[in-house]
Amino acid sequence: MTDNRVIGEFLSAVEPTEAEKSKLAVYFESKLGCPVDFVWVEDASLKKGFILRLGGEVYDNTPEGLVRGLKAKIDEIDKSSDDYVSLIRESVENWRPRVLPEEVGIVRSVADGIARVTGLHGVKYGEILTFECGAKGLALDLDEDETGCVLFDDEDVVAGENVYRTGKTAGVPVSEEIIGRVVSALGEPVDGLGAFAADKYMPVESPAPAIIDRSPVNEPLKTGILTIDSMFPIGKGQRELIIGDRQTGKTSVAVDAILNQKGKNVLCVYCAIGQKASTVKRLVSVLRESGALGYTVVVFSSAADSASLQYVAPFSACAIAEYFMNAGRDVLVVYDDLSKHAVAYRALSLLLGRSPGREAYPGDIFYLHSRLLERSAHLSEERGGGSMTALPIVETLGGDISAYIPTNVISITDGQLFLESELFLSGQRPAVNVGLSVSRVGGSAQTKAMKRAVGALRLELAQYREMKTFAQFSGDLDDTVKEQFAFGRALTEILVQPLRRPYEEWEEVVILTASLKKVTVGLDPKEIRPFFDGFLKDFRIRHTAVVANIENGKTLSDEDEAIIVAEAKKLLAEKNV
């Protein structure tokens, strides 16, 4: 007959009596269903209490272990209630020496921000682990014998120290007070304005809303950028990729979209991933000076931060946006940029020993970005009707949109704005390539006035591009071609928009209507923008009814259109006199 006796370790400074050993053996025999014996191991560091090691579990009955157990209970209660006092009173009144089950691991090795931990057999993917020195980490690699833990701060972690499970996934503290603040990837304030009171702990990883919980994307999110609002409209709940080489104005497009949300009851979350602190500081100054910081949260993970913090940053920004979306608010979140995010995750994966795939990225890099961007949605009325609109940014090299990360994110999003270096250097800003850009939501996210005003703008621009190429190889052009060429050049010029100058919707409609009726064809390209600057100021004062119709979402009537064209021609005639 085989004896299935289990041998456990009893760690304490003083050897237990035989009676104490026997009492413990009887308790665990009834729990495990097999005989148990304990071997005493002297540990002078345990001044009070004791620790039991039995199988893969640790039972910590030291004062420190009891305090951790109380803290875990406090973390589990509803933070919005005043239940702390009653919990502490109950714990004190009912206190008695007892064993608390707790799984404790040991750090086997630490290198390059990765800790290899053994002994945590029940740990879950994405769970936060705490180290004896106070550092925290994220469990990202679960092997049969050990756990790969990504450290947020590895300065004090050493091999041999204990690691404790928390049972919680990574999350960020959120409340209304976070609006207008600059926080780290873990939700900690970094703007020097002190802490803020949080009323909820939002997990950075959460399931995307189900199809039944979503509504169609049919409400426009106005960016104030004429090129985008007219030809590539963005709807609330949409995911529109901004893609292009470095120094082509990708961040400027996103920031202008944030500036345009002033007074529109849309909250914004800007996530800076792997950027220089000086760059983010300038951006925060622009937001503050423009009055946009009052409805914006900036999540910042600098280039000097560890790869683990850069990896968590966009998920934290998404969690903050979800908090407000679930409360029925409209939110715009900008991820700047996911190329750096992918590089950070690639570094972590290679350090964790995962097999590299295409361009050395791990095989799950597509799933990484898809589970982030799929959380953007326009919720149904039953779920509160809130929305989260995502503007992810991806950097290309030499305009190659067929690279691994660009093609991944293009396939996840609902359209892309391709910014071209050649257009940027030629002065066409924003440098949106009309041929390679697309919005899969289309006219569903446009007002009636904008739909009518935009007309055949894309077709006219496409014809102009072809004509421009043809004109390079032909010396003689007939009058019809010359007129069409001048018309296309005038249309191109109206799409050039100054930085930090988003248009109101009525301004966009008026500019498009006048331009597509060929009012500005005779003007020199350099005179077109100054002409419209004066025209818009005068039009707003003299025709408030037309402006109100457009702003209220009404369609552009024939009478309104005739007024716009007549006023533009009148001003043009006055200038020519």
Coordinates of C-alpha atoms in Angstrom, one line a residue:
M1 CA 0.0 0.0 0.0
T2 CA 1.4 3.4 -1.1
D3 CA 1.6 6.1 1.5
N4 CA 0.4 9.4 -0.1
R5 CA 1.8 11.4 2.8
V6 CA 2.5 15.1 2.0
I7 CA 5.5 16.8 3.6
G8 CA 5.2 20.6 4.4
E9 CA 7.6 23.2 5.7
F10 CA 7.0 25.2 8.9
L11 CA 9.0 28.4 8.8
S12 CA 9.4 30.3 12.0
A13 CA 12.0 31.7 14.4
V14 CA 11.0 29.3 17.2
E15 CA 10.3 25.6 16.7
P16 CA 6.6 24.7 17.1
T17 CA 5.6 22.2 19.7
E18 CA 4.4 18.7 18.8
A19 CA 0.9 19.7 19.8
E20 CA 0.9 22.6 17.3
K21 CA 2.3 20.4 14.5
S22 CA -0.3 17.8 15.2
K23 CA -3.2 20.4 15.2
L24 CA -2.0 21.7 11.8
A25 CA -1.6 18.2 10.4
V26 CA -5.2 17.3 11.4
Y27 CA -6.5 20.5 9.8
F28 CA -4.7 20.0 6.4
E29 CA -5.4 16.2 6.4
S30 CA -9.2 17.0 6.5
K31 CA -8.6 19.6 3.7
L32 CA -6.4 17.7 1.4
G33 CA -7.7 14.2 2.1
C34 CA -4.3 12.7 2.8
P35 CA -1.8 12.5 5.7
V36 CA 0.4 15.6 6.3
D37 CA 3.6 16.0 8.2
F38 CA 5.5 19.2 8.9
V39 CA 9.3 19.8 9.0
W40 CA 10.4 22.8 10.9
V41 CA 12.8 25.2 9.1
E42 CA 14.4 27.9 11.2
D43 CA 14.0 31.4 9.8
A44 CA 15.3 34.2 12.1
S45 CA 13.8 36.9 9.9
L46 CA 10.3 35.9 11.0
K47 CA 10.1 37.7 14.3
K48 CA 6.4 37.0 14.7
G49 CA 4.0 34.4 13.2
F50 CA 4.9 31.7 10.8
I51 CA 4.8 30.6 7.2
L52 CA 3.7 27.2 5.9
R53 CA 4.8 25.8 2.5
L54 CA 2.6 22.9 1.4
G55 CA 2.8 21.7 -2.2
G56 CA 2.5 24.7 -4.5
E57 CA 0.8 26.9 -1.9
V58 CA 2.1 29.3 0.8
Y59 CA 0.1 30.1 3.9
D60 CA 1.4 33.4 5.4
N61 CA 0.5 34.0 9.0
T62 CA 3.0 36.7 9.7
P63 CA 1.8 40.3 10.6
E64 CA 2.8 41.3 7.1
G65 CA 0.8 38.6 5.5
L66 CA -2.3 39.4 7.5
V67 CA -2.0 43.1 6.5
R68 CA -1.8 42.1 2.8
G69 CA -4.9 40.0 3.3
L70 CA -6.7 43.0 4.8
K71 CA -5.5 45.2 1.9
A72 CA -6.7 42.7 -0.6
K73 CA -10.2 42.8 1.0
I74 CA -10.2 46.6 0.9
D75 CA -9.4 46.6 -2.8
E76 CA -12.3 44.3 -3.5
I77 CA -15.0 46.5 -1.8
D78 CA -17.0 49.1 -3.6
K79 CA -14.9 52.3 -3.6
S80 CA -18.0 54.5 -3.9
S81 CA -19.3 53.3 -0.5
D82 CA -18.2 54.1 3.0
D83 CA -17.6 50.5 3.9
Y84 CA -13.9 50.9 5.0
V85 CA -14.7 51.5 8.7
S86 CA -17.1 48.5 9.0
L87 CA -14.6 46.2 7.2
I88 CA -11.7 47.2 9.6
R89 CA -14.0 46.9 12.7
E90 CA -15.2 43.4 11.6
S91 CA -11.6 42.3 10.9
V92 CA -10.4 43.5 14.3
E93 CA -13.4 42.0 16.2
N94 CA -13.2 38.6 14.5
W95 CA -9.4 38.4 14.5
R96 CA -7.8 35.1 15.4
P97 CA -4.6 33.5 14.4
R98 CA -5.3 31.7 11.1
V99 CA -3.6 30.6 8.0
L100 CA -4.1 32.6 4.8
P101 CA -3.6 30.8 1.5
E102 CA -1.3 32.9 -0.8
E103 CA 0.7 31.8 -3.8
V104 CA 4.2 33.2 -3.6
G105 CA 6.8 33.0 -6.3
I106 CA 10.5 33.5 -6.4
V107 CA 12.5 35.6 -8.9
R108 CA 14.8 33.3 -10.8
S109 CA 16.5 36.0 -12.9
V110 CA 16.2 39.6 -13.9
A111 CA 17.6 41.2 -17.1
D112 CA 16.5 43.9 -19.5
G113 CA 13.3 44.7 -17.7
I114 CA 12.1 41.1 -17.7
A115 CA 11.9 39.0 -14.5
R116 CA 11.6 35.2 -14.7
V117 CA 9.5 34.0 -11.8
T118 CA 8.9 30.4 -10.6
G119 CA 6.2 29.1 -8.3
L120 CA 3.2 31.1 -9.5
H121 CA 1.2 28.2 -11.0
G122 CA -2.2 30.0 -10.9
V123 CA -1.1 33.3 -12.4
K124 CA -3.2 34.7 -15.3
Y125 CA -2.1 36.5 -18.4
G126 CA -2.0 40.3 -17.8
E127 CA -2.1 40.0 -14.0
I128 CA -0.2 42.5 -11.9
L129 CA 2.5 41.0 -9.7
T130 CA 4.1 42.8 -6.8
F131 CA 7.7 42.2 -5.7
E132 CA 9.1 42.2 -2.2
C133 CA 11.0 45.4 -2.9
G134 CA 7.7 47.2 -3.8
A135 CA 8.1 47.1 -7.6
K136 CA 5.3 46.0 -9.9
G137 CA 5.2 44.0 -13.1
L138 CA 2.9 42.5 -15.7
A139 CA 2.6 38.8 -16.4
L140 CA 2.9 38.4 -20.2
D141 CA 4.5 35.0 -20.7
L142 CA 3.1 31.9 -19.1
D143 CA 5.3 28.8 -19.5
E144 CA 4.7 25.5 -17.7
D145 CA 7.5 26.0 -15.2
E146 CA 7.9 29.8 -15.0
T147 CA 6.3 33.1 -15.7
G148 CA 7.8 36.0 -17.8
C149 CA 7.0 39.2 -16.0
V150 CA 7.5 42.6 -17.7
L151 CA 8.7 45.1 -15.1
F152 CA 7.5 48.7 -14.9
D153 CA 10.6 49.6 -12.8
D154 CA 13.4 47.1 -12.4
E155 CA 15.9 49.1 -10.5
D156 CA 15.4 47.3 -7.1
V157 CA 14.3 43.8 -8.3
V158 CA 16.9 41.1 -7.6
A159 CA 17.0 37.4 -8.1
G160 CA 15.8 35.4 -5.1
E161 CA 13.2 37.8 -3.7
N162 CA 9.6 36.9 -3.3
V163 CA 6.8 37.7 -5.8
Y164 CA 3.1 38.0 -4.9
R165 CA 0.0 37.7 -7.0
T166 CA -2.5 40.5 -6.7
G167 CA -5.4 38.9 -8.6
K168 CA -5.9 42.1 -10.5
T169 CA -5.2 43.1 -14.1
A170 CA -3.5 46.4 -15.0
G171 CA -5.7 49.4 -14.7
V172 CA -5.8 53.1 -14.4
P173 CA -7.6 55.4 -11.8
V174 CA -10.2 57.6 -13.5
S175 CA -12.7 60.3 -12.6
E176 CA -13.9 63.6 -13.9
E177 CA -10.9 65.2 -12.3
I178 CA -8.6 63.6 -14.8
I179 CA -9.8 66.0 -17.5
G180 CA -7.2 68.6 -18.2
R181 CA -4.4 66.6 -16.7
V182 CA -1.2 65.0 -18.1
V183 CA -0.8 61.4 -16.7
S184 CA 1.7 58.6 -17.2
A185 CA 1.0 55.2 -18.8
L186 CA -0.2 54.0 -15.3
G187 CA -2.5 56.9 -14.7
E188 CA -0.2 58.8 -12.3
P189 CA -0.1 62.6 -12.7
V190 CA 3.1 63.9 -14.2
D191 CA 2.1 67.6 -14.7
G192 CA 3.2 68.7 -11.2
L193 CA -0.4 69.6 -10.2
G194 CA -0.7 66.9 -7.5
A195 CA -2.9 63.9 -7.3
F196 CA -6.6 63.7 -8.3
A197 CA -9.4 61.9 -6.6
A198 CA -10.4 58.7 -8.6
D199 CA -13.8 57.1 -8.3
K200 CA -13.1 54.1 -10.6
Y201 CA -10.3 51.7 -11.5
M202 CA -10.6 51.0 -15.2
P203 CA -8.8 47.8 -16.5
V204 CA -6.5 48.6 -19.4
E205 CA -7.7 45.4 -21.2
S206 CA -11.4 44.9 -21.6
P207 CA -13.7 43.2 -24.2
A208 CA -14.8 45.3 -27.1
P209 CA -18.6 46.2 -27.2
A210 CA -20.7 43.5 -28.8
I211 CA -22.5 44.1 -32.1
I212 CA -25.8 44.2 -30.4
D213 CA -24.5 47.0 -28.1
R214 CA -23.5 49.2 -31.0
S215 CA -25.3 51.8 -33.1
P216 CA -24.5 52.7 -36.7
V217 CA -21.8 55.3 -37.2
N218 CA -23.9 58.2 -38.6
E219 CA -23.1 61.3 -36.6
P220 CA -20.3 63.5 -37.9
L221 CA -17.2 64.2 -35.9
K222 CA -16.1 67.5 -37.4
T223 CA -12.4 68.0 -37.6
G224 CA -12.5 71.5 -39.0
I225 CA -10.1 70.4 -41.8
L226 CA -11.7 71.1 -45.1
T227 CA -10.0 68.2 -47.0
I228 CA -11.2 65.6 -44.4
D229 CA -14.7 66.9 -43.7
S230 CA -15.5 67.2 -47.4
M231 CA -14.0 64.1 -48.9
F232 CA -13.1 61.7 -46.0
P233 CA -15.7 62.4 -43.3
I234 CA -15.2 60.9 -39.9
G235 CA -18.2 59.7 -37.8
K236 CA -18.5 59.3 -34.1
G237 CA -17.4 55.7 -33.3
Q238 CA -15.2 55.4 -36.4
R239 CA -11.5 54.4 -36.6
E240 CA -9.7 56.5 -39.1
L241 CA -5.9 55.9 -39.6
I242 CA -3.5 58.8 -40.2
I243 CA -0.6 57.4 -42.1
G244 CA 2.5 58.8 -43.7
D245 CA 6.3 59.3 -43.5
R246 CA 7.8 61.3 -40.6
Q247 CA 7.5 65.1 -40.8
T248 CA 4.4 65.1 -43.0
G249 CA 2.0 66.7 -40.5
K250 CA 0.3 63.6 -39.0
T251 CA 0.3 64.9 -35.5
S252 CA -0.8 68.4 -36.7
V253 CA -3.9 66.9 -38.3
A254 CA -4.8 65.1 -35.1
V255 CA -4.2 68.1 -32.9
D256 CA -6.3 70.4 -35.2
A257 CA -9.1 67.8 -34.9
I258 CA -8.8 68.1 -31.1
L259 CA -8.8 71.9 -31.2
N260 CA -12.0 71.8 -33.3
Q261 CA -13.9 70.0 -30.6
K262 CA -14.0 73.1 -28.5
G263 CA -17.7 73.8 -27.6
K264 CA -18.9 70.6 -29.2
N265 CA -19.2 68.5 -26.0
V266 CA -16.6 66.0 -27.2
L267 CA -13.8 65.0 -24.7
C268 CA -10.4 64.2 -26.2
V269 CA -7.6 61.8 -25.1
Y270 CA -4.2 62.3 -26.6
C271 CA -1.8 59.4 -26.1
A272 CA 1.9 60.1 -26.8
I273 CA 3.9 56.9 -27.2
G274 CA 7.7 57.0 -27.2
Q275 CA 7.9 60.7 -27.9
K276 CA 10.4 63.2 -26.5
A277 CA 9.3 65.1 -23.4
S278 CA 10.0 68.4 -25.0
T279 CA 7.7 67.6 -27.9
V280 CA 4.8 66.7 -25.6
K281 CA 5.5 69.8 -23.5
R282 CA 5.1 72.0 -26.6
L283 CA 1.9 70.2 -27.5
V284 CA 0.4 70.6 -24.0
S285 CA 1.3 74.4 -24.3
V286 CA -0.6 74.6 -27.6
L287 CA -3.6 72.9 -26.1
R288 CA -3.5 75.2 -23.0
E289 CA -3.2 78.4 -25.1
S290 CA -6.0 77.3 -27.4
G291 CA -8.3 76.5 -24.5
A292 CA -8.4 72.8 -25.5
L293 CA -6.7 71.4 -22.4
G294 CA -9.9 71.9 -20.5
Y295 CA -11.6 69.0 -22.3
T296 CA -8.5 66.9 -23.0
V297 CA -6.5 64.2 -21.2
V298 CA -2.9 63.6 -22.2
V299 CA -1.4 60.2 -21.6
F300 CA 2.4 60.3 -21.9
S301 CA 5.0 57.6 -22.2
S302 CA 8.3 59.1 -23.2
A303 CA 11.1 57.7 -25.3
A304 CA 13.1 57.3 -22.0
D305 CA 10.4 55.1 -20.5
S306 CA 10.7 51.3 -20.5
A307 CA 9.2 49.3 -23.3
S308 CA 6.6 48.0 -20.9
L309 CA 5.2 51.5 -20.2
Q310 CA 5.2 52.3 -23.9
Y311 CA 3.3 49.0 -24.4
V312 CA 0.6 49.8 -21.8
A313 CA 0.2 53.5 -22.7
P314 CA -2.4 53.2 -25.5
F315 CA -4.4 50.7 -23.6
S316 CA -4.5 53.1 -20.6
A317 CA -5.7 55.9 -22.9
C318 CA -8.4 53.6 -24.3
A319 CA -9.5 52.7 -20.7
I320 CA -9.8 56.4 -19.8
A321 CA -11.8 57.0 -23.0
E322 CA -14.0 54.0 -22.2
Y323 CA -14.9 55.5 -18.8
F324 CA -16.4 58.5 -20.4
M325 CA -17.9 56.6 -23.3
N326 CA -19.8 54.3 -20.9
A327 CA -21.1 57.4 -19.1
G328 CA -22.8 58.5 -22.4
R329 CA -20.1 61.0 -23.5
D330 CA -18.5 61.4 -26.9
V331 CA -14.8 60.9 -26.9
L332 CA -12.0 61.3 -29.5
V333 CA -8.8 59.4 -28.7
V334 CA -5.5 59.8 -30.7
Y335 CA -2.8 57.2 -30.6
D336 CA 0.5 58.9 -31.6
D337 CA 1.8 56.6 -32.8
L338 CA 1.2 52.8 -33.1
S339 CA 4.5 52.3 -35.0
K340 CA 6.4 53.0 -31.8
H341 CA 3.9 50.9 -29.8
A342 CA 4.6 47.9 -32.1
V343 CA 8.4 48.4 -31.7
A344 CA 8.0 48.4 -27.9
Y345 CA 5.9 45.2 -28.0
R346 CA 8.4 43.6 -30.4
A347 CA 11.2 44.4 -27.9
L348 CA 9.3 42.8 -25.1
S349 CA 8.4 39.7 -27.1
L350 CA 12.0 39.1 -28.2
L351 CA 13.2 39.5 -24.6
L352 CA 10.5 37.0 -23.5
G353 CA 12.0 34.5 -26.0
R354 CA 9.1 34.4 -28.4
S355 CA 9.7 33.4 -32.0
P356 CA 10.0 36.4 -34.3
G357 CA 8.0 36.6 -37.5
R358 CA 7.8 39.0 -40.3
E359 CA 10.1 42.0 -39.8
A360 CA 10.9 40.4 -36.4
Y361 CA 7.5 41.3 -35.0
P362 CA 5.7 38.5 -33.0
G363 CA 2.8 36.7 -34.6
D364 CA 0.2 38.3 -32.3
I365 CA 1.0 41.9 -33.2
F366 CA -2.2 42.1 -35.4
Y367 CA -4.3 40.9 -32.5
L368 CA -2.6 43.5 -30.2
H369 CA -3.8 46.4 -32.3
S370 CA -7.1 44.9 -33.3
R371 CA -8.2 44.4 -29.7
L372 CA -7.2 48.0 -29.0
L373 CA -9.0 49.6 -31.9
E374 CA -12.1 47.3 -31.8
R375 CA -13.0 49.0 -28.5
S376 CA -13.9 52.2 -30.4
A377 CA -17.7 52.2 -31.0
H378 CA -20.9 54.2 -31.1
L379 CA -22.9 52.6 -28.3
S380 CA -26.6 52.0 -28.6
E381 CA -29.1 54.1 -26.6
E382 CA -29.6 51.2 -24.2
R383 CA -25.9 51.4 -23.4
G384 CA -26.0 55.2 -22.9
G385 CA -25.4 56.3 -26.5
G386 CA -21.7 57.3 -25.9
S387 CA -19.0 57.0 -28.5
M388 CA -15.3 56.6 -28.9
T389 CA -13.7 57.7 -32.1
A390 CA -10.1 56.6 -32.7
L391 CA -7.4 58.4 -34.8
P392 CA -4.5 56.0 -34.7
I393 CA -1.2 57.3 -36.3
V394 CA 1.2 55.0 -38.1
E395 CA 4.6 56.1 -39.6
T396 CA 5.8 54.7 -42.9
L397 CA 9.2 54.6 -44.4
G398 CA 9.6 56.0 -47.9
G399 CA 5.8 56.0 -48.3
D400 CA 5.7 52.2 -48.2
I401 CA 2.1 51.5 -47.0
S402 CA 2.6 47.8 -47.8
A403 CA 4.9 47.2 -44.8
Y404 CA 3.8 44.9 -42.1
I405 CA 2.4 47.3 -39.4
P406 CA 0.8 49.7 -42.0
T407 CA -1.1 46.9 -43.7
N408 CA -2.2 45.5 -40.4
V409 CA -3.7 48.7 -39.1
I410 CA -5.2 49.6 -42.5
S411 CA -7.1 46.3 -42.4
I412 CA -8.4 47.0 -38.9
T413 CA -9.5 50.6 -39.4
D414 CA -12.5 52.1 -41.3
G415 CA -10.3 54.2 -43.6
Q416 CA -7.0 56.0 -43.8
L417 CA -5.7 59.5 -44.5
F418 CA -2.4 59.1 -46.4
L419 CA -0.1 62.1 -46.0
E420 CA 2.5 62.3 -48.8
S421 CA 6.0 63.8 -48.4
E422 CA 5.9 65.2 -52.0
L423 CA 2.7 67.1 -51.4
F424 CA 3.9 68.4 -48.0
L425 CA 7.2 69.7 -49.5
S426 CA 5.2 71.4 -52.4
G427 CA 3.2 73.4 -49.9
Q428 CA 0.0 71.3 -50.0
R429 CA -0.9 71.2 -46.3
P430 CA -2.5 69.1 -45.0
A431 CA -0.7 66.9 -47.4
V432 CA -3.5 64.4 -47.9
N433 CA -3.2 62.2 -51.0
V434 CA -6.8 62.1 -52.3
G435 CA -6.2 59.0 -54.4
L436 CA -4.9 56.8 -51.6
S437 CA -7.1 58.1 -48.8
V438 CA -10.5 56.8 -48.1
S439 CA -13.3 56.8 -45.5
R440 CA -15.4 53.7 -45.4
V441 CA -18.2 55.5 -43.6
G442 CA -18.5 58.1 -46.3
G443 CA -21.6 60.3 -46.6
S444 CA -23.3 58.6 -43.6
A445 CA -21.1 60.9 -41.4
Q446 CA -21.9 64.1 -43.3
T447 CA -24.6 66.7 -42.9
K448 CA -27.1 67.4 -45.7
A449 CA -25.5 70.8 -46.4
M450 CA -22.0 69.3 -46.7
K451 CA -23.2 66.5 -49.0
R452 CA -24.6 69.0 -51.4
A453 CA -21.7 71.4 -51.2
V454 CA -19.0 68.8 -51.8
G455 CA -20.5 67.7 -55.2
A456 CA -17.9 66.2 -57.5
L457 CA -14.9 67.6 -55.7
R458 CA -12.9 64.3 -55.7
L459 CA -13.6 63.7 -59.4
E460 CA -12.5 67.3 -60.3
L461 CA -9.3 66.9 -58.3
A462 CA -8.6 63.5 -59.9
Q463 CA -9.0 65.0 -63.4
Y464 CA -6.7 67.9 -62.5
R465 CA -4.0 65.5 -61.3
E466 CA -4.2 63.6 -64.6
M467 CA -4.2 66.8 -66.6
K468 CA -1.2 68.1 -64.6
T469 CA 0.8 65.0 -65.6
F470 CA -0.3 65.3 -69.2
A471 CA 0.6 69.0 -69.4
Q472 CA 4.3 68.2 -68.5
F473 CA 4.6 66.4 -71.9
S474 CA 2.6 68.8 -74.0
G475 CA 3.5 72.4 -74.9
D476 CA 0.2 73.5 -76.5
L477 CA -3.1 73.3 -74.6
D478 CA -6.4 74.3 -76.0
D479 CA -8.6 76.8 -74.1
T480 CA -10.9 74.2 -72.6
V481 CA -8.0 72.3 -71.1
K482 CA -6.5 75.5 -69.8
E483 CA -9.8 76.4 -68.2
Q484 CA -10.1 73.0 -66.6
F485 CA -6.4 73.3 -65.5
A486 CA -7.1 76.6 -63.8
F487 CA -10.2 75.3 -62.1
G488 CA -8.3 72.3 -60.7
R489 CA -5.5 74.6 -59.4
A490 CA -8.1 76.8 -57.7
L491 CA -9.7 73.8 -56.0
T492 CA -6.3 72.5 -54.8
E493 CA -5.5 75.9 -53.3
I494 CA -8.7 76.0 -51.2
L495 CA -7.6 72.7 -49.6
V496 CA -4.4 74.4 -48.3
Q497 CA -5.3 75.2 -44.7
P498 CA -3.2 77.2 -42.1
L499 CA -2.0 75.3 -39.0
R500 CA -4.2 75.6 -35.9
R501 CA -7.0 77.2 -38.0
P502 CA -9.9 74.7 -38.1
Y503 CA -12.9 75.8 -40.1
E504 CA -16.5 75.9 -38.8
E505 CA -18.9 73.8 -40.9
W506 CA -20.6 76.8 -42.5
E507 CA -17.3 78.1 -43.6
E508 CA -16.4 74.8 -45.3
V509 CA -19.8 74.8 -47.0
V510 CA -19.5 78.4 -48.2
I511 CA -15.9 77.8 -49.5
L512 CA -16.8 74.6 -51.4
T513 CA -20.0 76.1 -52.9
A514 CA -18.3 79.2 -54.2
S515 CA -15.2 77.2 -55.5
L516 CA -17.2 74.5 -57.3
K517 CA -19.2 77.2 -59.1
K518 CA -15.9 78.4 -60.5
V519 CA -16.1 81.8 -58.8
T520 CA -12.4 81.9 -58.0
V521 CA -11.0 80.5 -61.3
G522 CA -9.7 83.9 -62.5
L523 CA -7.8 84.6 -59.3
D524 CA -4.1 84.0 -58.9
P525 CA -3.6 81.0 -56.6
K526 CA -1.9 83.2 -54.0
E527 CA -5.0 85.5 -53.8
I528 CA -7.5 82.7 -53.2
R529 CA -7.0 82.3 -49.4
P530 CA -6.9 86.0 -48.6
F531 CA -10.1 86.4 -50.7
F532 CA -12.0 83.8 -48.7
D533 CA -10.7 85.2 -45.4
G534 CA -12.4 88.5 -46.2
F535 CA -15.4 86.9 -47.8
L536 CA -16.2 84.7 -44.8
K537 CA -16.0 87.6 -42.3
D538 CA -18.4 89.6 -44.4
F539 CA -20.7 86.7 -45.2
R540 CA -21.2 85.9 -41.5
I541 CA -22.3 89.4 -40.7
R542 CA -24.7 89.9 -43.7
H543 CA -26.3 86.4 -44.0
T544 CA -26.8 85.0 -40.5
A545 CA -29.9 83.0 -41.7
V546 CA -27.9 81.0 -44.2
V547 CA -25.1 80.4 -41.6
A548 CA -27.8 79.2 -39.1
N549 CA -29.4 76.8 -41.6
I550 CA -26.0 75.1 -42.2
E551 CA -25.1 75.0 -38.5
N552 CA -28.5 73.5 -37.6
G553 CA -28.0 70.6 -40.1
K554 CA -30.5 71.7 -42.7
T555 CA -29.9 71.0 -46.3
L556 CA -28.4 73.7 -48.5
S557 CA -31.3 75.1 -50.6
D558 CA -31.1 76.5 -54.1
E559 CA -31.7 80.0 -52.6
D560 CA -28.9 79.6 -50.1
E561 CA -26.6 78.4 -52.8
A562 CA -27.5 81.4 -55.1
I563 CA -26.8 83.8 -52.2
I564 CA -23.3 82.4 -51.6
V565 CA -22.4 82.5 -55.3
A566 CA -23.8 86.0 -55.8
E567 CA -22.0 87.4 -52.7
A568 CA -18.7 85.9 -53.8
K569 CA -19.0 87.3 -57.3
K570 CA -20.0 90.7 -55.9
L571 CA -16.9 90.8 -53.7
L572 CA -14.7 89.6 -56.5
A573 CA -16.0 92.4 -58.8
E574 CA -15.4 95.0 -56.1
K575 CA -11.8 93.8 -55.8
N576 CA -11.3 94.0 -59.5
V577 CA -12.6 97.6 -59.7

